[in-house]
mmCIF file of the C-alpha atoms, coordinates in Angstrom:
data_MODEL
# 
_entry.id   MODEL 
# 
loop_
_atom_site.group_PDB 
_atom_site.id 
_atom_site.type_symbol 
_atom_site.label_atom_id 
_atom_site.label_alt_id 
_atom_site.label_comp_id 
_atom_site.label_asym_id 
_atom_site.label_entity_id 
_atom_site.label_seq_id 
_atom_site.pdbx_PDB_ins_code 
_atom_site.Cartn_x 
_atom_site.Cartn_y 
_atom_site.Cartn_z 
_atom_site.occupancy 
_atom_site.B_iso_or_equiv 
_atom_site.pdbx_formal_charge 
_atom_site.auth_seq_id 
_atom_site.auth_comp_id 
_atom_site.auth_asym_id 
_atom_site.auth_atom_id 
_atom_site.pdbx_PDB_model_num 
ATOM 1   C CA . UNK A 1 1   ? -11.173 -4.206 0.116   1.00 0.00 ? 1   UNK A CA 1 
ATOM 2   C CA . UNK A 1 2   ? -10.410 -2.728 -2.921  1.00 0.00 ? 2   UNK A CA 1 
ATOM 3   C CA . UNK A 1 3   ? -7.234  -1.410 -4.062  1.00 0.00 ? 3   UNK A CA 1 
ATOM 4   C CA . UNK A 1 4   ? -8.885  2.604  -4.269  1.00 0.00 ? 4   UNK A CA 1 
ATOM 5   C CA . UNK A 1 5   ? -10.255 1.942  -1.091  1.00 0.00 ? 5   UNK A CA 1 
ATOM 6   C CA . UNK A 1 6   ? -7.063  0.511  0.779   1.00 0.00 ? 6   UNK A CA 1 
ATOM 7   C CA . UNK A 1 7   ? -5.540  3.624  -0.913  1.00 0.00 ? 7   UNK A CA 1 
ATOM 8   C CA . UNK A 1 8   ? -8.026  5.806  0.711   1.00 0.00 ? 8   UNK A CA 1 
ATOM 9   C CA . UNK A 1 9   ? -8.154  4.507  3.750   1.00 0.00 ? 9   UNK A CA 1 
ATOM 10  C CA . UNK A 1 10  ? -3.509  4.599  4.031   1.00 0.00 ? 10  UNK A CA 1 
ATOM 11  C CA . UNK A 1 11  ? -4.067  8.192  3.026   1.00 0.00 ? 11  UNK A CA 1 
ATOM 12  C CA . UNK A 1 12  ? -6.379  9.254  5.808   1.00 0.00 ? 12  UNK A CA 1 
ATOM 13  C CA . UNK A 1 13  ? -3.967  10.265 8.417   1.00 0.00 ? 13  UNK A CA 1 
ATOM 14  C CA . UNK A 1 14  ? -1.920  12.456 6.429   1.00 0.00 ? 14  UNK A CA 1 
ATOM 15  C CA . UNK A 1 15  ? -5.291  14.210 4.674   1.00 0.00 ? 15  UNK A CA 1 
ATOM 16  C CA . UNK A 1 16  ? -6.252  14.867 8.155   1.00 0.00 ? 16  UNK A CA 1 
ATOM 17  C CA . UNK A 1 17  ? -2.845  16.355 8.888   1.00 0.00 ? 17  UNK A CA 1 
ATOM 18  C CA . UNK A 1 18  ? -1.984  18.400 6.031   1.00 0.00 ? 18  UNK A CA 1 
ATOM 19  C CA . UNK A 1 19  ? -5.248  19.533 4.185   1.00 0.00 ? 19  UNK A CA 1 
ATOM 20  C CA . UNK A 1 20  ? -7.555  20.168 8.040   1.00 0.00 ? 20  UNK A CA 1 
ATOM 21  C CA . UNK A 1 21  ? -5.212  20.345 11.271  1.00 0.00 ? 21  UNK A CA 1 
ATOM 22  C CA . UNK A 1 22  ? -2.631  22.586 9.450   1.00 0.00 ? 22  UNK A CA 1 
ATOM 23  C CA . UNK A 1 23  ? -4.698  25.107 7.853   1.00 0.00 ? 23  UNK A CA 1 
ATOM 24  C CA . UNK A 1 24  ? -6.605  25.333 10.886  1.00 0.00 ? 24  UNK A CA 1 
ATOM 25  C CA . UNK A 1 25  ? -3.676  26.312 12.792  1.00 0.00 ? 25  UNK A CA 1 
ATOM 26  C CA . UNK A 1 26  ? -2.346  28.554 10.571  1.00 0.00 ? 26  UNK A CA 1 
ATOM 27  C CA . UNK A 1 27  ? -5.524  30.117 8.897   1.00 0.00 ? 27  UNK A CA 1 
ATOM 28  C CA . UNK A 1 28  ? -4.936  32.831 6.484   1.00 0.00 ? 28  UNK A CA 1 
ATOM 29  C CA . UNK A 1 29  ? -0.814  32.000 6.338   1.00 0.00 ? 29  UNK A CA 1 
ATOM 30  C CA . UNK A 1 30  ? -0.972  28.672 5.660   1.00 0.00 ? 30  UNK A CA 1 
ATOM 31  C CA . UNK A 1 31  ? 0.091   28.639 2.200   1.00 0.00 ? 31  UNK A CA 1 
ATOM 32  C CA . UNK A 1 32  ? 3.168   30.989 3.045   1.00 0.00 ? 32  UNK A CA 1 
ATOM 33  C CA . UNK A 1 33  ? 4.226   29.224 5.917   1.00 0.00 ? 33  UNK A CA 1 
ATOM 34  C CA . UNK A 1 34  ? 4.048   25.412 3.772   1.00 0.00 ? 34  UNK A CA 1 
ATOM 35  C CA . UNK A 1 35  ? 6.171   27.268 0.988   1.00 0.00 ? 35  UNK A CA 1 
ATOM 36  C CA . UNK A 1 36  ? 9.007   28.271 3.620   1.00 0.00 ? 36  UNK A CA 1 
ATOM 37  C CA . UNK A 1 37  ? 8.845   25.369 5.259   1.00 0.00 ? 37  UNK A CA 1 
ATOM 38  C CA . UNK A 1 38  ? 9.149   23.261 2.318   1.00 0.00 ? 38  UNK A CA 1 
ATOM 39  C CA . UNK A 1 39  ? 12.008  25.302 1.592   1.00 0.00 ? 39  UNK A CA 1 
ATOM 40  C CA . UNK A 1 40  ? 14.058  24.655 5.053   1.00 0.00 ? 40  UNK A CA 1 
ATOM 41  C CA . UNK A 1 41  ? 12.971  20.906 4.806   1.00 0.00 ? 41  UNK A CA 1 
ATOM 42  C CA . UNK A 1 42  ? 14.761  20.920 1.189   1.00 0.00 ? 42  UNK A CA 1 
ATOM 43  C CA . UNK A 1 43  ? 17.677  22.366 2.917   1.00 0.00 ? 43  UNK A CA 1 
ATOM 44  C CA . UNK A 1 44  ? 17.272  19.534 5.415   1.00 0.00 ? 44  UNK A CA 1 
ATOM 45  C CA . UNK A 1 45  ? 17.555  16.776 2.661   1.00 0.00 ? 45  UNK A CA 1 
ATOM 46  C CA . UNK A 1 46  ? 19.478  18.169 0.202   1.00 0.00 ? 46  UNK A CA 1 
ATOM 47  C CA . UNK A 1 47  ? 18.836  16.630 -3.134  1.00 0.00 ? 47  UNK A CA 1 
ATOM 48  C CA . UNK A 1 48  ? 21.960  16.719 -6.278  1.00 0.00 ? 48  UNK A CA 1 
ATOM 49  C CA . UNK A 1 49  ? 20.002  16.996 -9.083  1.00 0.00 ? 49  UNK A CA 1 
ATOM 50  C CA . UNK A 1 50  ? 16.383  16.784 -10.624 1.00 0.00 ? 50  UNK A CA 1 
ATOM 51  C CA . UNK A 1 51  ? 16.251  13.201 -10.754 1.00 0.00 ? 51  UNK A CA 1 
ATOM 52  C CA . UNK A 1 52  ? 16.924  12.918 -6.717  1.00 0.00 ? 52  UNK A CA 1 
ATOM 53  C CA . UNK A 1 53  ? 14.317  15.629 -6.015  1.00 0.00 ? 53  UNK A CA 1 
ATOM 54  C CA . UNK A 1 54  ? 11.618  13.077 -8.182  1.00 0.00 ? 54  UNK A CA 1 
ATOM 55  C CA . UNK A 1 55  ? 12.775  10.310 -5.625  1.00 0.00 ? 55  UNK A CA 1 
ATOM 56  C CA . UNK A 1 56  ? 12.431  11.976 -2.612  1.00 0.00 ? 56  UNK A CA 1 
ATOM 57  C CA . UNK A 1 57  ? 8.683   12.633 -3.471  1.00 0.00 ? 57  UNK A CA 1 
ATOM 58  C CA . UNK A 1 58  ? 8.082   9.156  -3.667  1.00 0.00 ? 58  UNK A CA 1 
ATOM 59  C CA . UNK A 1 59  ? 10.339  8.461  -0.621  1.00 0.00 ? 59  UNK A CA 1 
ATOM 60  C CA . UNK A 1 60  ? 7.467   11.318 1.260   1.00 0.00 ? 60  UNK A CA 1 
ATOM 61  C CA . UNK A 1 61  ? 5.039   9.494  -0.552  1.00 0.00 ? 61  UNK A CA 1 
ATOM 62  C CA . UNK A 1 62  ? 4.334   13.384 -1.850  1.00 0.00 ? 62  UNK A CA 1 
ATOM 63  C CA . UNK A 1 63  ? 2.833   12.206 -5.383  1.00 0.00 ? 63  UNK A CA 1 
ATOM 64  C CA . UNK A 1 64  ? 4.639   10.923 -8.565  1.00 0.00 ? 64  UNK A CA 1 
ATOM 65  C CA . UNK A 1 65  ? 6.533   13.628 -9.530  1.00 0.00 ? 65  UNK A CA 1 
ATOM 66  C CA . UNK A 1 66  ? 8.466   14.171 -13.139 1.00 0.00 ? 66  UNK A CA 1 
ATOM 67  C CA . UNK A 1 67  ? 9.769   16.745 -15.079 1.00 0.00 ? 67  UNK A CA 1 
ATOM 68  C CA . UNK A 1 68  ? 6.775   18.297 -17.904 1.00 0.00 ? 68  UNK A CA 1 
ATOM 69  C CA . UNK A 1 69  ? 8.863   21.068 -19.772 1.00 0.00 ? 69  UNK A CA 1 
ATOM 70  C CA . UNK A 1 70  ? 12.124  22.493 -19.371 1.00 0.00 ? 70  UNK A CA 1 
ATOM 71  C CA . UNK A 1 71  ? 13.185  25.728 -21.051 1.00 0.00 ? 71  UNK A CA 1 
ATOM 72  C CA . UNK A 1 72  ? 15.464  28.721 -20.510 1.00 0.00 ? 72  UNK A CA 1 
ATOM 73  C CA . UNK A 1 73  ? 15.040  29.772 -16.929 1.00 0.00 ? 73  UNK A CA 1 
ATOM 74  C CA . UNK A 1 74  ? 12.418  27.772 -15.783 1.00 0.00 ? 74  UNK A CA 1 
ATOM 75  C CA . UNK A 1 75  ? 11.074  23.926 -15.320 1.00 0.00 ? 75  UNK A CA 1 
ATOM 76  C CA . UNK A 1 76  ? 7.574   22.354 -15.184 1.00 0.00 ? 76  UNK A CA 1 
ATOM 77  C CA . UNK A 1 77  ? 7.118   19.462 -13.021 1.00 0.00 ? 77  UNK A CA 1 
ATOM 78  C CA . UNK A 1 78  ? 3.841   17.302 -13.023 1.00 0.00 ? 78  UNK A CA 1 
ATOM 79  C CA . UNK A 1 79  ? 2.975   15.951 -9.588  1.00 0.00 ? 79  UNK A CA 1 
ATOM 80  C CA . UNK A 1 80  ? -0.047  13.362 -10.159 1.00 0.00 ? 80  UNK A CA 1 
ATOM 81  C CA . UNK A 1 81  ? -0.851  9.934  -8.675  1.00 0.00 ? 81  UNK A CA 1 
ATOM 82  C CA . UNK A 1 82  ? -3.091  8.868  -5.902  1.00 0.00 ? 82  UNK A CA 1 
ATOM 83  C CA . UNK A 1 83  ? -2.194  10.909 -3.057  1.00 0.00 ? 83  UNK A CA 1 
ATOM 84  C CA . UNK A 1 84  ? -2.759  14.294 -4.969  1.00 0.00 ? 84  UNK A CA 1 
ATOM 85  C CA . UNK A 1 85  ? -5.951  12.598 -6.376  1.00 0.00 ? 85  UNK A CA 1 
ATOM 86  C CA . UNK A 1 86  ? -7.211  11.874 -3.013  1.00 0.00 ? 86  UNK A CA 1 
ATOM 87  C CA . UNK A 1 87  ? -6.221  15.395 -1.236  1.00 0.00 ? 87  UNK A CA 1 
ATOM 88  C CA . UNK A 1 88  ? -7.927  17.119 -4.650  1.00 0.00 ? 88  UNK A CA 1 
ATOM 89  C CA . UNK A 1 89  ? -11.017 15.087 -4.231  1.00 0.00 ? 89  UNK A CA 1 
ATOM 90  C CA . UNK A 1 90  ? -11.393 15.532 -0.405  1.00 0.00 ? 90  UNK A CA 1 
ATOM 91  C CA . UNK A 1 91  ? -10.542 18.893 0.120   1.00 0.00 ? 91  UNK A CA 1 
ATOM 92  C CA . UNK A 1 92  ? -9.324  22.514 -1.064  1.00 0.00 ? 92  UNK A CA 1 
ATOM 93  C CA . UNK A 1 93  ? -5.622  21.368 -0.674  1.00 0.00 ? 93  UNK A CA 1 
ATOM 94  C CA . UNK A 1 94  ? -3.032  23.866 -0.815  1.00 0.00 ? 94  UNK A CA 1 
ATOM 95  C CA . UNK A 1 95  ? 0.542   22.397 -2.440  1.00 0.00 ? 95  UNK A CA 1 
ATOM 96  C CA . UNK A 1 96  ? 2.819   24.973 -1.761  1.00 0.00 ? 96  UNK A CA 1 
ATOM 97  C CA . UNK A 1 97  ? 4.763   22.650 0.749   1.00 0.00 ? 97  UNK A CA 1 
ATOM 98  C CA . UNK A 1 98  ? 5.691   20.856 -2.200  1.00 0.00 ? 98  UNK A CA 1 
ATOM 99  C CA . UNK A 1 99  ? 6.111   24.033 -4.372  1.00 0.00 ? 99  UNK A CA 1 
ATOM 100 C CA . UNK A 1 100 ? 8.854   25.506 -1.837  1.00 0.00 ? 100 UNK A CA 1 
ATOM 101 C CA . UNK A 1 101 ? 10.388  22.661 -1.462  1.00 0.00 ? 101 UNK A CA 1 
ATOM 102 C CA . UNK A 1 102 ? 11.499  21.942 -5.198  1.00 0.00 ? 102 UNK A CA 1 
ATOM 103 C CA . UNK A 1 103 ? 12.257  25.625 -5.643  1.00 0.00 ? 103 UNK A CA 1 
ATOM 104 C CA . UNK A 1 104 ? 14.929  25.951 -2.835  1.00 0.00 ? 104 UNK A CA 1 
ATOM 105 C CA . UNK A 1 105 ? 15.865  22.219 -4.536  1.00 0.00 ? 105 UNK A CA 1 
ATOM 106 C CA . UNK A 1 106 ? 16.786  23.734 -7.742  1.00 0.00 ? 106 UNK A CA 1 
ATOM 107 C CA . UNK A 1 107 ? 18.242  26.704 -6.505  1.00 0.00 ? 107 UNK A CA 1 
ATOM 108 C CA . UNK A 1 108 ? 20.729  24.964 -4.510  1.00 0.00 ? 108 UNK A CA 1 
ATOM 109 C CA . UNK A 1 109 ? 21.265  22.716 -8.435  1.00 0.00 ? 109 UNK A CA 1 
ATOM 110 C CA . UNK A 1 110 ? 21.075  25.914 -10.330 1.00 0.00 ? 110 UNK A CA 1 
ATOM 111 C CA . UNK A 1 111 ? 22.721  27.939 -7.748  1.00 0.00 ? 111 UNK A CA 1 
ATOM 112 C CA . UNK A 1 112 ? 20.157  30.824 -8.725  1.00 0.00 ? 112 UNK A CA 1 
ATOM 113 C CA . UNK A 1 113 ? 17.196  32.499 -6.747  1.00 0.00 ? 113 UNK A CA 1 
ATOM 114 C CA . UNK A 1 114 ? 14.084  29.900 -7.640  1.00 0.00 ? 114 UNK A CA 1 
ATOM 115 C CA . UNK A 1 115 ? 10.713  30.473 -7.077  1.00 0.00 ? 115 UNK A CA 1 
ATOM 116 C CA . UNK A 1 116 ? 7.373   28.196 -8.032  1.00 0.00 ? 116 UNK A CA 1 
ATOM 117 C CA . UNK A 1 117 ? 3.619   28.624 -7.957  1.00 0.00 ? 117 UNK A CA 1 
ATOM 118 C CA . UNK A 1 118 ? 1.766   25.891 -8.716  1.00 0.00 ? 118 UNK A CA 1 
ATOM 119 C CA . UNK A 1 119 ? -1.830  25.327 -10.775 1.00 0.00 ? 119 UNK A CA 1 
ATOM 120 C CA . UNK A 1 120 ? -4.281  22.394 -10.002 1.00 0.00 ? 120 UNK A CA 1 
ATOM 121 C CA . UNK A 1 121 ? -5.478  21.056 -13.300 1.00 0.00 ? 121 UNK A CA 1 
ATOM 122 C CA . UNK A 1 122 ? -8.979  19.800 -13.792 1.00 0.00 ? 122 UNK A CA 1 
ATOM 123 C CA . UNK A 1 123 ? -7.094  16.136 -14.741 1.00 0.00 ? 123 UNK A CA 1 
ATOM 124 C CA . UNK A 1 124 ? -6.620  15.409 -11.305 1.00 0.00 ? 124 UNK A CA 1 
ATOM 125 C CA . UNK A 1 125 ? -2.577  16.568 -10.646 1.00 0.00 ? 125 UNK A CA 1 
ATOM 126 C CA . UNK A 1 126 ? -0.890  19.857 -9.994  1.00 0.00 ? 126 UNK A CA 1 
ATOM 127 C CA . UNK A 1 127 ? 1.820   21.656 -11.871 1.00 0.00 ? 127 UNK A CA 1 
ATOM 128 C CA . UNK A 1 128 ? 4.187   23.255 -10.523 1.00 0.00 ? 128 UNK A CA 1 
ATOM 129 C CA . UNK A 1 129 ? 6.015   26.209 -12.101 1.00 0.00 ? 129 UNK A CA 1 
ATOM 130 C CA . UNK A 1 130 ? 9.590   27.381 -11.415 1.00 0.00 ? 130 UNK A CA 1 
ATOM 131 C CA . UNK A 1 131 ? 11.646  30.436 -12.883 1.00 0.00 ? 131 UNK A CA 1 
ATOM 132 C CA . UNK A 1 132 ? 15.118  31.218 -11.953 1.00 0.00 ? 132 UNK A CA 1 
ATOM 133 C CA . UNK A 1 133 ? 17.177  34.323 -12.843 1.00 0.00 ? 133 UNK A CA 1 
ATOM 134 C CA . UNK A 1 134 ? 20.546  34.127 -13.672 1.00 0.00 ? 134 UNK A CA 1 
ATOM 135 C CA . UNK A 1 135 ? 21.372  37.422 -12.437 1.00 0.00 ? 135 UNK A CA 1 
ATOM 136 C CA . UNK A 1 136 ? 20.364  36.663 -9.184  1.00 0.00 ? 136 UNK A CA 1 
ATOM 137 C CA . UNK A 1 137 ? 22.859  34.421 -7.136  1.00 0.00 ? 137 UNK A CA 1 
ATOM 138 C CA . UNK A 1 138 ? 21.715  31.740 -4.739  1.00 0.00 ? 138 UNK A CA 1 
ATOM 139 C CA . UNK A 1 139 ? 22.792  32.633 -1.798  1.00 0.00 ? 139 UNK A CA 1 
ATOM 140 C CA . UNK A 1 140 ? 22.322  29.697 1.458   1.00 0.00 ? 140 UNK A CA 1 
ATOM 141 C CA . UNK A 1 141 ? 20.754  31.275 4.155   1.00 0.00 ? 141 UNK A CA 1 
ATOM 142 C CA . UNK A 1 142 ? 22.514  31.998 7.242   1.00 0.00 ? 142 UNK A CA 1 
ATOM 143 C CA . UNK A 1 143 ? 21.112  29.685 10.236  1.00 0.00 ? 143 UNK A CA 1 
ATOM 144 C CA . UNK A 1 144 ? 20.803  31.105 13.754  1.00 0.00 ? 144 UNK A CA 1 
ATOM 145 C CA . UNK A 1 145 ? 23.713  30.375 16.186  1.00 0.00 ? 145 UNK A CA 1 
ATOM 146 C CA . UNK A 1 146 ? 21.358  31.516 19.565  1.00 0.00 ? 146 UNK A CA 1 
ATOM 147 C CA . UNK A 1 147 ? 24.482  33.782 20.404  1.00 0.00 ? 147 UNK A CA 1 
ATOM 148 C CA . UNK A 1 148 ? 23.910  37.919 20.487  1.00 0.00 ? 148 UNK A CA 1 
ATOM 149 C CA . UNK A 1 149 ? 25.992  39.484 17.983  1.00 0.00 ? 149 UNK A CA 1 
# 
């Protein structure tokens, strides 16, 4: 078995998963729902700075992730590598899981309101867009106790 084959075949599970099972549950508001919930998971497993946000992606086994452009209020990351290759090439994937997740990572770094959208280039890896404004504090949001108020 080839190496792009064993690679296929690992990857299998989780296409099935995230790019059919998913967006047939959630239909029309699956790519708002990902974002969000990549946001609570990157509350889950907080990450200090860029370099520990480009780990945990490999950790998920989310795609190689690194950092394209940095400038003013906003970054560029690059996610690429086999696993975005194969969901690209097997389906319509949607990325936002990974979008929401590295915007509520850099607002917790930056400590300023973050959002991304991302853009699937024709080269086989997605980029991923984030803009901050520094007039707009991050501010955690509150979790839910259960208890009437």
């Amino acid at each position: 078995m080839s190496e792009n084959e064993k690679t296929t075949q690992d990857l299998f599970g989780y296409r099935l998963i995230r790019d059919e099972l998913i967006p047939d549950l959630l239909g029309s508001h699956t790519k708002d729902i990902l974002y969000w919930a990549g946001k609570k998971l990157a509350r889950s497993y907080e990450c200090k700075n860029e370099g520990e946000i480009i780990s945990f992606f490999d950790r998920a086994e989310w795609g190689d992730l690194s950092i394209v452009k940095q400038k003013g209020e906003e970054i560029h990351f690059e996610l690429s590598g086999n696993v975005v290759m194969e969901r690209i090439h097997h389906h319509d994937p949607v990325f936002t899981l990974e979008a929401g997740f590295i915007a509520e990572q850099i607002a917790m770094i930056k400590q300023y309101q973050t959002e991304a959208v991302y853009t699937r280039n024709k080269k086989n890896f997605v980029e991923i867009e984030l803009k901050w404004d520094q007039k707009d504090p991050y501010i955690l949001p509150s979790r839910k106790t259960g208890q009437n108020k």
